[in-house]
Structures are given as C-alpha cells and as structure tokens.
PDB file of C-alpha atoms and ligand atoms in Angstrom:
ATOM      1  CA  MET A  59     -37.363  61.138 -76.538  1.00  0.00           C
ATOM      2  CA  MET A  60     -36.017  64.187 -74.712  1.00  0.00           C
ATOM      3  CA  ARG A  61     -37.435  67.485 -75.983  1.00  0.00           C
ATOM      4  CA  ILE A  62     -35.062  70.427 -76.038  1.00  0.00           C
ATOM      5  CA  GLY A  63     -35.876  74.113 -76.008  1.00  0.00           C
ATOM      6  CA  LEU A  64     -32.946  75.934 -77.564  1.00  0.00           C
ATOM      7  CA  LEU A  65     -32.221  79.394 -76.177  1.00  0.00           C
ATOM      8  CA  GLY A  66     -29.710  80.943 -78.565  1.00  0.00           C
ATOM      9  CA  CYS A  67     -29.517  80.059 -82.249  1.00  0.00           C
ATOM     10  CA  GLY A  68     -25.978  81.080 -83.159  1.00  0.00           C
ATOM     11  CA  ASN A  69     -22.889  78.984 -83.692  1.00  0.00           C
ATOM     12  CA  ILE A  70     -23.448  76.474 -80.844  1.00  0.00           C
ATOM     13  CA  GLY A  71     -27.178  76.348 -81.586  1.00  0.00           C
ATOM     14  CA  HIS A  72     -26.413  75.334 -85.173  1.00  0.00           C
ATOM     15  CA  ILE A  73     -24.026  72.580 -84.103  1.00  0.00           C
ATOM     16  CA  ILE A  74     -26.612  71.184 -81.677  1.00  0.00           C
ATOM     17  CA  ALA A  75     -29.349  71.320 -84.321  1.00  0.00           C
ATOM     18  CA  ARG A  76     -27.150  69.551 -86.882  1.00  0.00           C
ATOM     19  CA  HIS A  77     -26.340  66.771 -84.405  1.00  0.00           C
ATOM     20  CA  ALA A  78     -29.799  66.252 -82.926  1.00  0.00           C
ATOM     21  CA  GLU A  79     -29.709  62.504 -82.284  1.00  0.00           C
ATOM     22  CA  GLY A  80     -31.561  60.973 -79.356  1.00  0.00           C
ATOM     23  CA  PHE A  81     -33.461  64.217 -78.780  1.00  0.00           C
ATOM     24  CA  THR A  82     -35.756  66.555 -80.643  1.00  0.00           C
ATOM     25  CA  ILE A  83     -35.752  70.363 -80.687  1.00  0.00           C
ATOM     26  CA  PRO A  84     -39.409  71.400 -80.869  1.00  0.00           C
ATOM     27  CA  ALA A  85     -38.840  74.992 -79.722  1.00  0.00           C
ATOM     28  CA  VAL A  86     -36.164  77.583 -80.418  1.00  0.00           C
ATOM     29  CA  TYR A  87     -35.747  81.192 -79.358  1.00  0.00           C
ATOM     30  CA  ASP A  88     -33.330  83.959 -80.290  1.00  0.00           C
ATOM     31  CA  THR A  89     -33.554  87.733 -80.102  1.00  0.00           C
ATOM     32  CA  LYS A  90     -32.718  87.647 -83.823  1.00  0.00           C
ATOM     33  CA  PRO A  91     -35.847  86.068 -85.379  1.00  0.00           C
ATOM     34  CA  GLU A  92     -34.099  85.099 -88.624  1.00  0.00           C
ATOM     35  CA  ARG A  93     -31.643  82.961 -86.667  1.00  0.00           C
ATOM     36  CA  ALA A  94     -34.422  81.234 -84.767  1.00  0.00           C
ATOM     37  CA  LYS A  95     -36.252  80.540 -88.024  1.00  0.00           C
ATOM     38  CA  GLU A  96     -33.149  79.072 -89.654  1.00  0.00           C
ATOM     39  CA  ILE A  97     -32.643  76.598 -86.818  1.00  0.00           C
ATOM     40  CA  ALA A  98     -36.344  75.802 -86.570  1.00  0.00           C
ATOM     41  CA  ASP A  99     -36.278  74.881 -90.262  1.00  0.00           C
ATOM     42  CA  LEU A 100     -33.203  72.716 -89.702  1.00  0.00           C
ATOM     43  CA  CYS A 101     -34.770  70.686 -86.912  1.00  0.00           C
ATOM     44  CA  ASN A 102     -38.489  70.807 -87.727  1.00  0.00           C
ATOM     45  CA  GLY A 103     -39.158  72.880 -84.654  1.00  0.00           C
ATOM     46  CA  LYS A 104     -41.016  76.115 -84.049  1.00  0.00           C
ATOM     47  CA  ALA A 105     -39.299  79.503 -83.822  1.00  0.00           C
ATOM     48  CA  TYR A 106     -40.621  81.701 -81.031  1.00  0.00           C
ATOM     49  CA  GLY A 107     -40.249  85.463 -80.993  1.00  0.00           C
ATOM     50  CA  ASP A 108     -41.622  85.691 -77.495  1.00  0.00           C
ATOM     51  CA  PHE A 109     -39.770  84.121 -74.572  1.00  0.00           C
ATOM     52  CA  ALA A 110     -42.909  83.491 -72.500  1.00  0.00           C
ATOM     53  CA  ALA A 111     -44.468  81.509 -75.374  1.00  0.00           C
ATOM     54  CA  PHE A 112     -41.193  79.618 -75.888  1.00  0.00           C
ATOM     55  CA  LEU A 113     -41.339  78.529 -72.249  1.00  0.00           C
ATOM     56  CA  GLU A 114     -44.891  77.222 -72.638  1.00  0.00           C
ATOM     57  CA  ALA A 115     -43.799  74.880 -75.442  1.00  0.00           C
ATOM     58  CA  ASP A 116     -43.698  71.159 -74.631  1.00  0.00           C
ATOM     59  CA  THR A 117     -40.018  70.751 -73.738  1.00  0.00           C
ATOM     60  CA  ASP A 118     -38.180  68.942 -70.927  1.00  0.00           C
ATOM     61  CA  ILE A 119     -34.960  70.886 -70.875  1.00  0.00           C
ATOM     62  CA  VAL A 120     -33.800  74.302 -72.045  1.00  0.00           C
ATOM     63  CA  VAL A 121     -30.292  74.591 -73.440  1.00  0.00           C
ATOM     64  CA  GLU A 122     -28.931  78.117 -73.093  1.00  0.00           C
ATOM     65  CA  ALA A 123     -26.273  78.832 -75.723  1.00  0.00           C
ATOM     66  CA  ALA A 124     -26.826  82.572 -76.051  1.00  0.00           C
ATOM     67  CA  SER A 125     -25.024  84.963 -73.709  1.00  0.00           C
ATOM     68  CA  VAL A 126     -24.330  85.735 -70.060  1.00  0.00           C
ATOM     69  CA  GLY A 127     -27.130  88.314 -70.267  1.00  0.00           C
ATOM     70  CA  ALA A 128     -29.596  85.713 -71.548  1.00  0.00           C
ATOM     71  CA  ALA A 129     -28.663  83.272 -68.793  1.00  0.00           C
ATOM     72  CA  ARG A 130     -29.085  85.987 -66.174  1.00  0.00           C
ATOM     73  CA  ALA A 131     -32.416  87.113 -67.575  1.00  0.00           C
ATOM     74  CA  HIS A 132     -34.081  83.761 -68.185  1.00  0.00           C
ATOM     75  CA  ALA A 133     -32.632  81.016 -65.986  1.00  0.00           C
ATOM     76  CA  GLN A 134     -35.055  81.458 -63.117  1.00  0.00           C
ATOM     77  CA  GLU A 135     -38.189  81.419 -65.299  1.00  0.00           C
ATOM     78  CA  VAL A 136     -36.993  78.231 -66.984  1.00  0.00           C
ATOM     79  CA  LEU A 137     -36.662  76.442 -63.634  1.00  0.00           C
ATOM     80  CA  GLU A 138     -39.966  77.869 -62.394  1.00  0.00           C
ATOM     81  CA  HIS A 139     -41.567  76.235 -65.440  1.00  0.00           C
ATOM     82  CA  LYS A 140     -40.215  72.912 -64.115  1.00  0.00           C
ATOM     83  CA  LYS A 141     -37.750  72.506 -66.958  1.00  0.00           C
ATOM     84  CA  ASN A 142     -34.165  71.426 -66.464  1.00  0.00           C
ATOM     85  CA  LEU A 143     -31.571  73.895 -67.666  1.00  0.00           C
ATOM     86  CA  VAL A 144     -28.194  73.623 -69.356  1.00  0.00           C
ATOM     87  CA  ILE A 145     -26.201  76.830 -68.877  1.00  0.00           C
ATOM     88  CA  MET A 146     -23.391  77.392 -71.324  1.00  0.00           C
ATOM     89  CA  SER A 147     -22.907  81.057 -70.396  1.00  0.00           C
ATOM     90  CA  VAL A 148     -21.922  80.017 -66.900  1.00  0.00           C
ATOM     91  CA  GLY A 149     -20.397  83.448 -66.297  1.00  0.00           C
ATOM     92  CA  ALA A 150     -23.887  84.424 -65.143  1.00  0.00           C
ATOM     93  CA  LEU A 151     -23.361  82.240 -62.080  1.00  0.00           C
ATOM     94  CA  THR A 152     -20.553  84.407 -60.677  1.00  0.00           C
ATOM     95  CA  ASP A 153     -23.374  86.452 -59.161  1.00  0.00           C
ATOM     96  CA  GLN A 154     -23.745  84.652 -55.830  1.00  0.00           C
ATOM     97  CA  GLU A 155     -27.247  85.942 -55.148  1.00  0.00           C
ATOM     98  CA  LEU A 156     -28.455  84.824 -58.564  1.00  0.00           C
ATOM     99  CA  ARG A 157     -26.709  81.450 -58.257  1.00  0.00           C
ATOM    100  CA  GLU A 158     -28.078  80.687 -54.820  1.00  0.00           C
ATOM    101  CA  GLY A 159     -31.543  81.836 -55.908  1.00  0.00           C
ATOM    102  CA  LEU A 160     -31.452  79.503 -58.915  1.00  0.00           C
ATOM    103  CA  VAL A 161     -30.328  76.579 -56.794  1.00  0.00           C
ATOM    104  CA  ALA A 162     -33.191  77.275 -54.378  1.00  0.00           C
ATOM    105  CA  VAL A 163     -35.747  77.361 -57.223  1.00  0.00           C
ATOM    106  CA  ALA A 164     -34.288  74.156 -58.684  1.00  0.00           C
ATOM    107  CA  ARG A 165     -34.699  72.444 -55.304  1.00  0.00           C
ATOM    108  CA  GLN A 166     -38.303  73.655 -55.003  1.00  0.00           C
ATOM    109  CA  THR A 167     -39.246  72.573 -58.525  1.00  0.00           C
ATOM    110  CA  GLY A 168     -37.233  69.333 -58.605  1.00  0.00           C
ATOM    111  CA  THR A 169     -35.222  70.522 -61.580  1.00  0.00           C
ATOM    112  CA  LYS A 170     -31.494  70.467 -62.305  1.00  0.00           C
ATOM    113  CA  ILE A 171     -29.032  73.064 -63.592  1.00  0.00           C
ATOM    114  CA  TYR A 172     -26.305  71.515 -65.730  1.00  0.00           C
ATOM    115  CA  VAL A 173     -23.005  73.257 -66.483  1.00  0.00           C
ATOM    116  CA  PRO A 174     -21.233  71.384 -69.282  1.00  0.00           C
ATOM    117  CA  SER A 175     -17.440  71.030 -69.256  1.00  0.00           C
ATOM    118  CA  GLY A 176     -17.448  73.369 -72.248  1.00  0.00           C
ATOM    119  CA  ALA A 177     -14.141  74.108 -73.897  1.00  0.00           C
ATOM    120  CA  ILE A 178     -11.913  72.476 -71.268  1.00  0.00           C
ATOM    121  CA  PHE A 179     -11.098  69.045 -69.895  1.00  0.00           C
ATOM    122  CA  GLY A 180     -10.742  68.083 -66.249  1.00  0.00           C
ATOM    123  CA  LEU A 181     -13.777  69.667 -64.560  1.00  0.00           C
ATOM    124  CA  ASP A 182     -14.668  66.245 -63.136  1.00  0.00           C
ATOM    125  CA  ASN A 183     -11.798  65.965 -60.707  1.00  0.00           C
ATOM    126  CA  VAL A 184     -11.461  69.708 -60.116  1.00  0.00           C
ATOM    127  CA  LYS A 185     -14.549  69.133 -57.966  1.00  0.00           C
ATOM    128  CA  ILE A 186     -12.317  67.520 -55.331  1.00  0.00           C
ATOM    129  CA  GLY A 187     -11.544  71.125 -54.391  1.00  0.00           C
ATOM    130  CA  GLN A 188     -14.870  71.127 -52.560  1.00  0.00           C
ATOM    131  CA  ILE A 189     -13.537  68.514 -50.121  1.00  0.00           C
ATOM    132  CA  SER A 190      -9.750  68.897 -50.199  1.00  0.00           C
ATOM    133  CA  PRO A 191      -7.738  72.152 -50.355  1.00  0.00           C
ATOM    134  CA  ILE A 192      -6.550  73.475 -53.718  1.00  0.00           C
ATOM    135  CA  SER A 193      -3.697  75.968 -53.408  1.00  0.00           C
ATOM    136  CA  LYS A 194      -3.377  76.886 -57.088  1.00  0.00           C
ATOM    137  CA  LEU A 195      -6.247  77.149 -59.565  1.00  0.00           C
ATOM    138  CA  LEU A 196      -5.172  79.005 -62.678  1.00  0.00           C
ATOM    139  CA  LEU A 197      -6.519  79.134 -66.195  1.00  0.00           C
ATOM    140  CA  LYS A 198      -4.296  80.609 -68.868  1.00  0.00           C
ATOM    141  CA  THR A 199      -6.223  81.250 -72.059  1.00  0.00           C
ATOM    142  CA  THR A 200      -4.760  82.285 -75.410  1.00  0.00           C
ATOM    143  CA  LYS A 201      -6.923  83.322 -78.355  1.00  0.00           C
ATOM    144  CA  SER A 202      -6.437  85.266 -81.557  1.00  0.00           C
ATOM    145  CA  PRO A 203      -6.962  89.039 -81.188  1.00  0.00           C
ATOM    146  CA  GLN A 204      -9.768  88.911 -83.791  1.00  0.00           C
ATOM    147  CA  SER A 205     -11.771  86.432 -81.737  1.00  0.00           C
ATOM    148  CA  LEU A 206     -11.835  89.040 -78.956  1.00  0.00           C
ATOM    149  CA  GLY A 207     -12.476  91.901 -81.357  1.00  0.00           C
ATOM    150  CA  LEU A 208      -9.019  93.341 -80.734  1.00  0.00           C
ATOM    151  CA  ASP A 209      -6.118  94.434 -82.829  1.00  0.00           C
ATOM    152  CA  ALA A 210      -2.786  93.231 -81.401  1.00  0.00           C
ATOM    153  CA  PRO A 211       0.346  93.007 -83.554  1.00  0.00           C
ATOM    154  CA  ILE A 212       2.243  90.949 -80.954  1.00  0.00           C
ATOM    155  CA  ARG A 213       1.395  88.392 -78.263  1.00  0.00           C
ATOM    156  CA  ARG A 214       0.332  90.151 -75.100  1.00  0.00           C
ATOM    157  CA  ARG A 215      -1.461  89.536 -71.843  1.00  0.00           C
ATOM    158  CA  ILE A 216      -4.710  91.501 -71.666  1.00  0.00           C
ATOM    159  CA  PHE A 217      -5.942  90.350 -68.264  1.00  0.00           C
ATOM    160  CA  SER A 218      -4.564  88.872 -65.057  1.00  0.00           C
ATOM    161  CA  GLY A 219      -6.831  88.483 -62.046  1.00  0.00           C
ATOM    162  CA  LYS A 220      -9.885  86.633 -60.808  1.00  0.00           C
ATOM    163  CA  ALA A 221     -12.408  84.848 -63.015  1.00  0.00           C
ATOM    164  CA  HIS A 222     -15.371  86.837 -61.693  1.00  0.00           C
ATOM    165  CA  GLU A 223     -13.678  90.056 -62.884  1.00  0.00           C
ATOM    166  CA  CYS A 224     -12.449  88.654 -66.208  1.00  0.00           C
ATOM    167  CA  ILE A 225     -15.908  87.416 -67.230  1.00  0.00           C
ATOM    168  CA  LYS A 226     -17.294  90.938 -66.804  1.00  0.00           C
ATOM    169  CA  LEU A 227     -14.801  92.198 -69.387  1.00  0.00           C
ATOM    170  CA  TYR A 228     -14.879  89.180 -71.721  1.00  0.00           C
ATOM    171  CA  PRO A 229     -18.283  87.496 -71.304  1.00  0.00           C
ATOM    172  CA  LYS A 230     -17.979  85.527 -74.545  1.00  0.00           C
ATOM    173  CA  ASN A 231     -14.502  84.172 -73.892  1.00  0.00           C
ATOM    174  CA  VAL A 232     -13.789  82.959 -70.377  1.00  0.00           C
ATOM    175  CA  ASN A 233     -16.938  81.153 -69.217  1.00  0.00           C
ATOM    176  CA  VAL A 234     -14.681  78.141 -68.771  1.00  0.00           C
ATOM    177  CA  SER A 235     -12.801  79.920 -65.972  1.00  0.00           C
ATOM    178  CA  VAL A 236     -16.068  80.385 -64.093  1.00  0.00           C
ATOM    179  CA  ALA A 237     -16.980  76.724 -64.587  1.00  0.00           C
ATOM    180  CA  MET A 238     -13.562  75.759 -63.241  1.00  0.00           C
ATOM    181  CA  GLY A 239     -14.051  77.921 -60.147  1.00  0.00           C
ATOM    182  CA  LEU A 240     -17.574  76.657 -59.491  1.00  0.00           C
ATOM    183  CA  ALA A 241     -16.346  73.084 -59.770  1.00  0.00           C
ATOM    184  CA  ALA A 242     -13.484  73.713 -57.339  1.00  0.00           C
ATOM    185  CA  GLY A 243     -15.531  75.835 -54.957  1.00  0.00           C
ATOM    186  CA  GLN A 244     -13.223  78.855 -55.237  1.00  0.00           C
ATOM    187  CA  ASP A 245     -12.729  81.724 -57.687  1.00  0.00           C
ATOM    188  CA  ALA A 246     -10.127  80.745 -60.308  1.00  0.00           C
ATOM    189  CA  ASP A 247      -7.176  82.919 -61.297  1.00  0.00           C
ATOM    190  CA  VAL A 248      -7.146  83.849 -64.970  1.00  0.00           C
ATOM    191  CA  GLU A 249      -4.544  85.043 -67.421  1.00  0.00           C
ATOM    192  CA  LEU A 250      -5.964  86.022 -70.790  1.00  0.00           C
ATOM    193  CA  TRP A 251      -3.548  86.377 -73.693  1.00  0.00           C
ATOM    194  CA  VAL A 252      -4.019  87.404 -77.306  1.00  0.00           C
ATOM    195  CA  ASP A 253      -1.623  86.138 -79.931  1.00  0.00           C
ATOM    196  CA  PRO A 254      -1.834  87.114 -83.612  1.00  0.00           C
ATOM    197  CA  ALA A 255      -0.170  83.783 -84.452  1.00  0.00           C
ATOM    198  CA  ALA A 256      -2.844  81.747 -82.609  1.00  0.00           C
ATOM    199  CA  ASP A 257      -5.089  79.758 -84.912  1.00  0.00           C
ATOM    200  CA  LYS A 258      -6.436  77.681 -82.009  1.00  0.00           C
ATOM    201  CA  ASN A 259      -8.080  78.559 -78.684  1.00  0.00           C
ATOM    202  CA  ILE A 260      -5.672  77.345 -76.019  1.00  0.00           C
ATOM    203  CA  HIS A 261      -6.724  76.736 -72.425  1.00  0.00           C
ATOM    204  CA  GLU A 262      -4.037  75.729 -69.938  1.00  0.00           C
ATOM    205  CA  LEU A 263      -5.146  74.602 -66.484  1.00  0.00           C
ATOM    206  CA  PHE A 264      -2.651  74.654 -63.610  1.00  0.00           C
ATOM    207  CA  ILE A 265      -3.969  73.028 -60.445  1.00  0.00           C
ATOM    208  CA  GLU A 266      -2.157  72.172 -57.222  1.00  0.00           C
ATOM    209  CA  GLY A 267      -3.456  70.899 -53.917  1.00  0.00           C
ATOM    210  CA  ASP A 268      -3.297  68.173 -51.318  1.00  0.00           C
ATOM    211  CA  PHE A 269      -3.919  65.651 -54.118  1.00  0.00           C
ATOM    212  CA  GLY A 270      -0.724  66.650 -55.967  1.00  0.00           C
ATOM    213  CA  GLU A 271      -0.649  68.756 -59.105  1.00  0.00           C
ATOM    214  CA  THR A 272      -1.823  68.710 -62.697  1.00  0.00           C
ATOM    215  CA  TYR A 273      -1.332  70.608 -65.907  1.00  0.00           C
ATOM    216  CA  ILE A 274      -3.848  70.288 -68.731  1.00  0.00           C
ATOM    217  CA  ARG A 275      -3.402  71.996 -72.071  1.00  0.00           C
ATOM    218  CA  VAL A 276      -6.352  72.010 -74.429  1.00  0.00           C
ATOM    219  CA  THR A 277      -5.615  73.112 -77.984  1.00  0.00           C
ATOM    220  CA  ASN A 278      -9.093  73.802 -79.275  1.00  0.00           C
ATOM    221  CA  VAL A 279     -10.245  73.958 -82.870  1.00  0.00           C
ATOM    222  CA  PRO A 280     -12.324  77.156 -83.171  1.00  0.00           C
ATOM    223  CA  SER A 281     -15.930  76.740 -84.298  1.00  0.00           C
ATOM    224  CA  PRO A 282     -16.513  77.413 -87.975  1.00  0.00           C
ATOM    225  CA  GLU A 283     -19.076  80.155 -87.365  1.00  0.00           C
ATOM    226  CA  ASN A 284     -17.586  81.791 -84.276  1.00  0.00           C
ATOM    227  CA  PRO A 285     -13.816  81.524 -83.764  1.00  0.00           C
ATOM    228  CA  ALA A 286     -14.111  82.755 -80.161  1.00  0.00           C
ATOM    229  CA  THR A 287     -16.031  79.584 -79.318  1.00  0.00           C
ATOM    230  CA  SER A 288     -14.191  76.289 -79.403  1.00  0.00           C
ATOM    231  CA  TYR A 289     -15.869  73.410 -81.225  1.00  0.00           C
ATOM    232  CA  LEU A 290     -15.341  71.281 -78.090  1.00  0.00           C
ATOM    233  CA  ALA A 291     -17.788  73.510 -76.200  1.00  0.00           C
ATOM    234  CA  ALA A 292     -20.671  72.475 -78.460  1.00  0.00           C
ATOM    235  CA  LEU A 293     -19.581  68.834 -78.397  1.00  0.00           C
ATOM    236  CA  SER A 294     -19.644  68.903 -74.595  1.00  0.00           C
ATOM    237  CA  ILE A 295     -23.334  69.880 -74.624  1.00  0.00           C
ATOM    238  CA  LEU A 296     -24.110  67.050 -77.023  1.00  0.00           C
ATOM    239  CA  SER A 297     -22.304  64.546 -74.823  1.00  0.00           C
ATOM    240  CA  LEU A 298     -24.075  65.870 -71.720  1.00  0.00           C
ATOM    241  CA  LEU A 299     -27.456  65.418 -73.439  1.00  0.00           C
ATOM    242  CA  LYS A 300     -26.522  61.956 -74.677  1.00  0.00           C
ATOM    243  CA  ASN A 301     -25.625  60.757 -71.180  1.00  0.00           C
ATOM    244  CA  LEU A 302     -28.319  62.549 -69.204  1.00  0.00           C
ATOM    245  CA  ASP A 303     -30.643  59.573 -68.837  1.00  0.00           C
ATOM    246  CA  SER A 304     -28.004  56.868 -68.768  1.00  0.00           C
ATOM    247  CA  PRO A 305     -28.012  54.646 -65.666  1.00  0.00           C
ATOM    248  CA  LEU A 306     -24.233  54.278 -66.054  1.00  0.00           C
ATOM    249  CA  VAL A 307     -22.554  57.477 -64.847  1.00  0.00           C
ATOM    250  CA  ILE A 308     -18.906  57.905 -65.829  1.00  0.00           C
ATOM    251  CA  GLY A 309     -16.689  60.521 -64.222  1.00  0.00           C
ATOM    252  CA  THR A 310     -17.014  62.268 -60.893  1.00  0.00           C
TER     253      THR A 310
HETATM  254  N1  NAI B 589     -18.806  77.311 -71.160  1.00  0.00           N
HETATM  255  C1  NAI B 589     -18.086  77.315 -72.271  1.00  0.00           C
HETATM  256  O1  NAI B 589     -17.128  76.560 -72.428  1.00  0.00           O
HETATM  257  C2  NAI B 589     -18.449  78.231 -73.377  1.00  0.00           C
HETATM  258  C3  NAI B 589     -19.542  79.057 -73.278  1.00  0.00           C
HETATM  259  N2  NAI B 589     -19.896  79.855 -74.317  1.00  0.00           N
HETATM  260  C4  NAI B 589     -21.097  80.675 -74.165  1.00  0.00           C
HETATM  261  O2  NAI B 589     -22.006  80.291 -75.167  1.00  0.00           O
HETATM  262  C5  NAI B 589     -22.510  81.460 -75.814  1.00  0.00           C
HETATM  263  C6  NAI B 589     -22.944  81.133 -77.224  1.00  0.00           C
HETATM  264  O3  NAI B 589     -21.834  80.806 -78.015  1.00  0.00           O
HETATM  265  P1  NAI B 589     -21.949  80.854 -79.623  1.00  0.00           P
HETATM  266  O4  NAI B 589     -23.094  80.066 -80.079  1.00  0.00           O
HETATM  267  O5  NAI B 589     -20.611  80.553 -80.153  1.00  0.00           O
HETATM  268  O6  NAI B 589     -22.267  82.418 -79.822  1.00  0.00           O
HETATM  269  P2  NAI B 589     -22.959  83.131 -81.071  1.00  0.00           P
HETATM  270  O7  NAI B 589     -22.687  84.574 -80.892  1.00  0.00           O
HETATM  271  O8  NAI B 589     -22.593  82.476 -82.335  1.00  0.00           O
HETATM  272  O9  NAI B 589     -24.527  82.851 -80.836  1.00  0.00           O
HETATM  273  C7  NAI B 589     -25.242  83.378 -79.771  1.00  0.00           C
HETATM  274  C8  NAI B 589     -26.706  83.523 -80.194  1.00  0.00           C
HETATM  275  O10 NAI B 589     -27.469  83.859 -79.038  1.00  0.00           O
HETATM  276  C9  NAI B 589     -28.336  84.946 -79.361  1.00  0.00           C
HETATM  277  N3  NAI B 589     -28.583  85.702 -78.146  1.00  0.00           N
HETATM  278  C10 NAI B 589     -27.736  86.500 -77.457  1.00  0.00           C
HETATM  279  N4  NAI B 589     -28.354  87.029 -76.387  1.00  0.00           N
HETATM  280  C11 NAI B 589     -29.623  86.539 -76.398  1.00  0.00           C
HETATM  281  C12 NAI B 589     -30.750  86.710 -75.544  1.00  0.00           C
HETATM  282  N5  NAI B 589     -30.709  87.520 -74.487  1.00  0.00           N
HETATM  283  N6  NAI B 589     -31.884  86.032 -75.840  1.00  0.00           N
HETATM  284  C13 NAI B 589     -31.941  85.225 -76.921  1.00  0.00           C
HETATM  285  N7  NAI B 589     -30.918  85.033 -77.771  1.00  0.00           N
HETATM  286  C14 NAI B 589     -29.771  85.692 -77.508  1.00  0.00           C
HETATM  287  C15 NAI B 589     -27.615  85.734 -80.441  1.00  0.00           C
HETATM  288  O11 NAI B 589     -28.519  86.482 -81.227  1.00  0.00           O
HETATM  289  C16 NAI B 589     -26.935  84.611 -81.232  1.00  0.00           C
HETATM  290  O12 NAI B 589     -27.763  84.127 -82.269  1.00  0.00           O
HETATM  291  C17 NAI B 589     -21.367  82.483 -75.701  1.00  0.00           C
HETATM  292  O13 NAI B 589     -21.833  83.808 -75.770  1.00  0.00           O
HETATM  293  C18 NAI B 589     -20.816  82.161 -74.336  1.00  0.00           C
HETATM  294  O14 NAI B 589     -21.533  82.885 -73.355  1.00  0.00           O
HETATM  295  C19 NAI B 589     -19.182  79.857 -75.474  1.00  0.00           C
HETATM  296  C20 NAI B 589     -18.084  79.071 -75.602  1.00  0.00           C
HETATM  297  C21 NAI B 589     -17.612  78.198 -74.572  1.00  0.00           C
HETATM  298  O1  OAA B 590     -14.828  78.340 -76.372  1.00  0.00           O
HETATM  299  C1  OAA B 590     -13.864  78.655 -75.667  1.00  0.00           C
HETATM  300  O2  OAA B 590     -12.686  78.382 -75.960  1.00  0.00           O
HETATM  301  C2  OAA B 590     -14.094  79.308 -74.354  1.00  0.00           C
HETATM  302  C3  OAA B 590     -15.092  80.370 -74.330  1.00  0.00           C
HETATM  303  O3  OAA B 590     -15.375  81.026 -75.311  1.00  0.00           O
HETATM  304  C4  OAA B 590     -15.740  80.641 -73.040  1.00  0.00           C
HETATM  305  O4  OAA B 590     -15.414  79.953 -72.063  1.00  0.00           O
HETATM  306  O5  OAA B 590     -16.584  81.553 -72.981  1.00  0.00           O
END
C-alpha cells in the first residue's frame, strides 16, 4: 500500500487523514507540533518535529498541503530523497528557476511532481494550450472578505493582473490560477473579488483559443476548518492518490 508523508497538518491534512483509504500515512510534519501530533494520532502515524527526520521515514510520496513557503523550502529535498511529491501550494512554481530546478531533480531521481486540479475543474483540457494557441485565459475568483482576512462592506475587486503577481499577495487563495497557467503554458489573468454576501468560493474560468471557447463556474463549498480553502481541493488530492497506480488513465 502506498505510504504517504504528510507535509502540513491543517485543514487539508485533516481531510486526507480522515479519508485515508488505499494508503497509509506513517509520517506527518508541521511547524506546529500539536497539529502534527493530532493527525499522527488520527492515522496511527508518527509526528516529526524535524523535517530531515520526516524525510528519512519510510514513505513513497510526500503530500504538501502547507503553504507556498513550505513548498519552496522543501520540494527539492523531497525529490532528492527519491520520493514523489504532490504540491498543493503550486504558487511556489511561479518561480521559473525553482520550477525548472525541481523538474531537473525529478528527472535525475526518477520521481514525479504532481499538481492536483485543486479547487477548479477543467485543468485536463487547459493543457491543450501547450500545443494550440489560447488567446484568453482568465480566472475570476470570488471569496468572502473574512476568508482573505479583510473587511469589505460591499462587493469589490481587490486584484486584477497576472497570476504570478496575485499569488505573491494572496498565497493562500489563488494557487488555482497558477495551476491553470502551468497547465496552459502561459501566465493566467486573474481577477480577485471579495463579496460579503459570498458563502461559497467561486472560481470562474474563461478560456478562448483555436479550439473554441469555454466558461466554467465552480461554486465551491468552503472547508469546515478553513473557509479560504474549498473542500474540492482536498478531494482532488484524494482522487489523485486513488488513481496514481491505476493502469486505466482517464482525462488528458
Ligand atoms: N491548489 C489549490 O487548489 C489549493 C491550494 N491550497 C494550498 O494548500 C495550503 C493548505 O491549505 P489548508 O490545509 O486549508 O491550510 P491550513 O492553514 O488549514 O493548514 C496549513 C498547515 O500547514 C502548516 N504549515 C505552514 N507552513 C508550514 C511549513 N513551512 N512547514 C510545515 N508546516 C507548515 C500550518 O501550521 C498548518 O497546520 C494553502 O496554504 C494553499 O497554499 C489551498 C487551497 C486550494
Ligand atoms: O480553495 C480554493 O478555493 C482556492 C485556493 O484557496 C487556492 O487556490 O489557493
């Protein structure tokens, strides 16, 4: 059975631990030891307070569900230890030097870096952008002001620009825009809105190209423990893990 090392024991970490079927979680790590211990207790794993020791544990794949900073700091070491890596905080990969370095290490070590679809749908066919021109690639995200730590009495746009800039300002909220851009092979445009009436996290994808055009609206249920993170994001990791070893590969 696949052995997971869980990097990040917050909201997503809890959902993964509660749905651990078809894999075990022998090792967990978080900068907050009490969180690591809680998840370790949930899944009969061991909580590590030291990242180097966590990496030495007998695991096949590390699932990062922590932060852009954690992904930046630890991704390379994970691959160097010949472990596959799931990166949820894909915003880290806007740094071209880091991204290309990680890909090079993955090639050398025969490992893979997986970026789950996260809180959106449609990443599969957005990848056609790597072979056929896409003229419009826009993500419009609407969340409640509280989920961004803001106070806004009325609906307002708080950012309009490129994904690589937006993720610097909102690293916990627009990783999906970076995933969309990496899939398409070009930086996505982003509009970020806050709406005091929003009780869901809404992602609208507008894509046009030689293929035609599409509009996808995802009305996401926020996670119980972190409203900024959509429940779908955690589910997408679970479905990635479930299908990882399957000989039947669905979707592009
Ligand atoms: N690609 C996507 O669709 C999405 C990606 N995300 C990413 O996933 C991350 C986790 O989401 P949640 O679980 O909801 O957040 P959370 O805030 O509930 O949990 C994050 C956990 O990671 C720990 N952590 C943070 N930095 C760390 C580090 N350097 N080393 C070890 N542990 C560290 C925190 O102490 C916390 O326990 C978000 O910060 C975001 O970057 C979140 C939602 C969607
Ligand atoms: O969960 C979401 O709706 C999206 C999110 O936070 C991210 O992409 O960082």
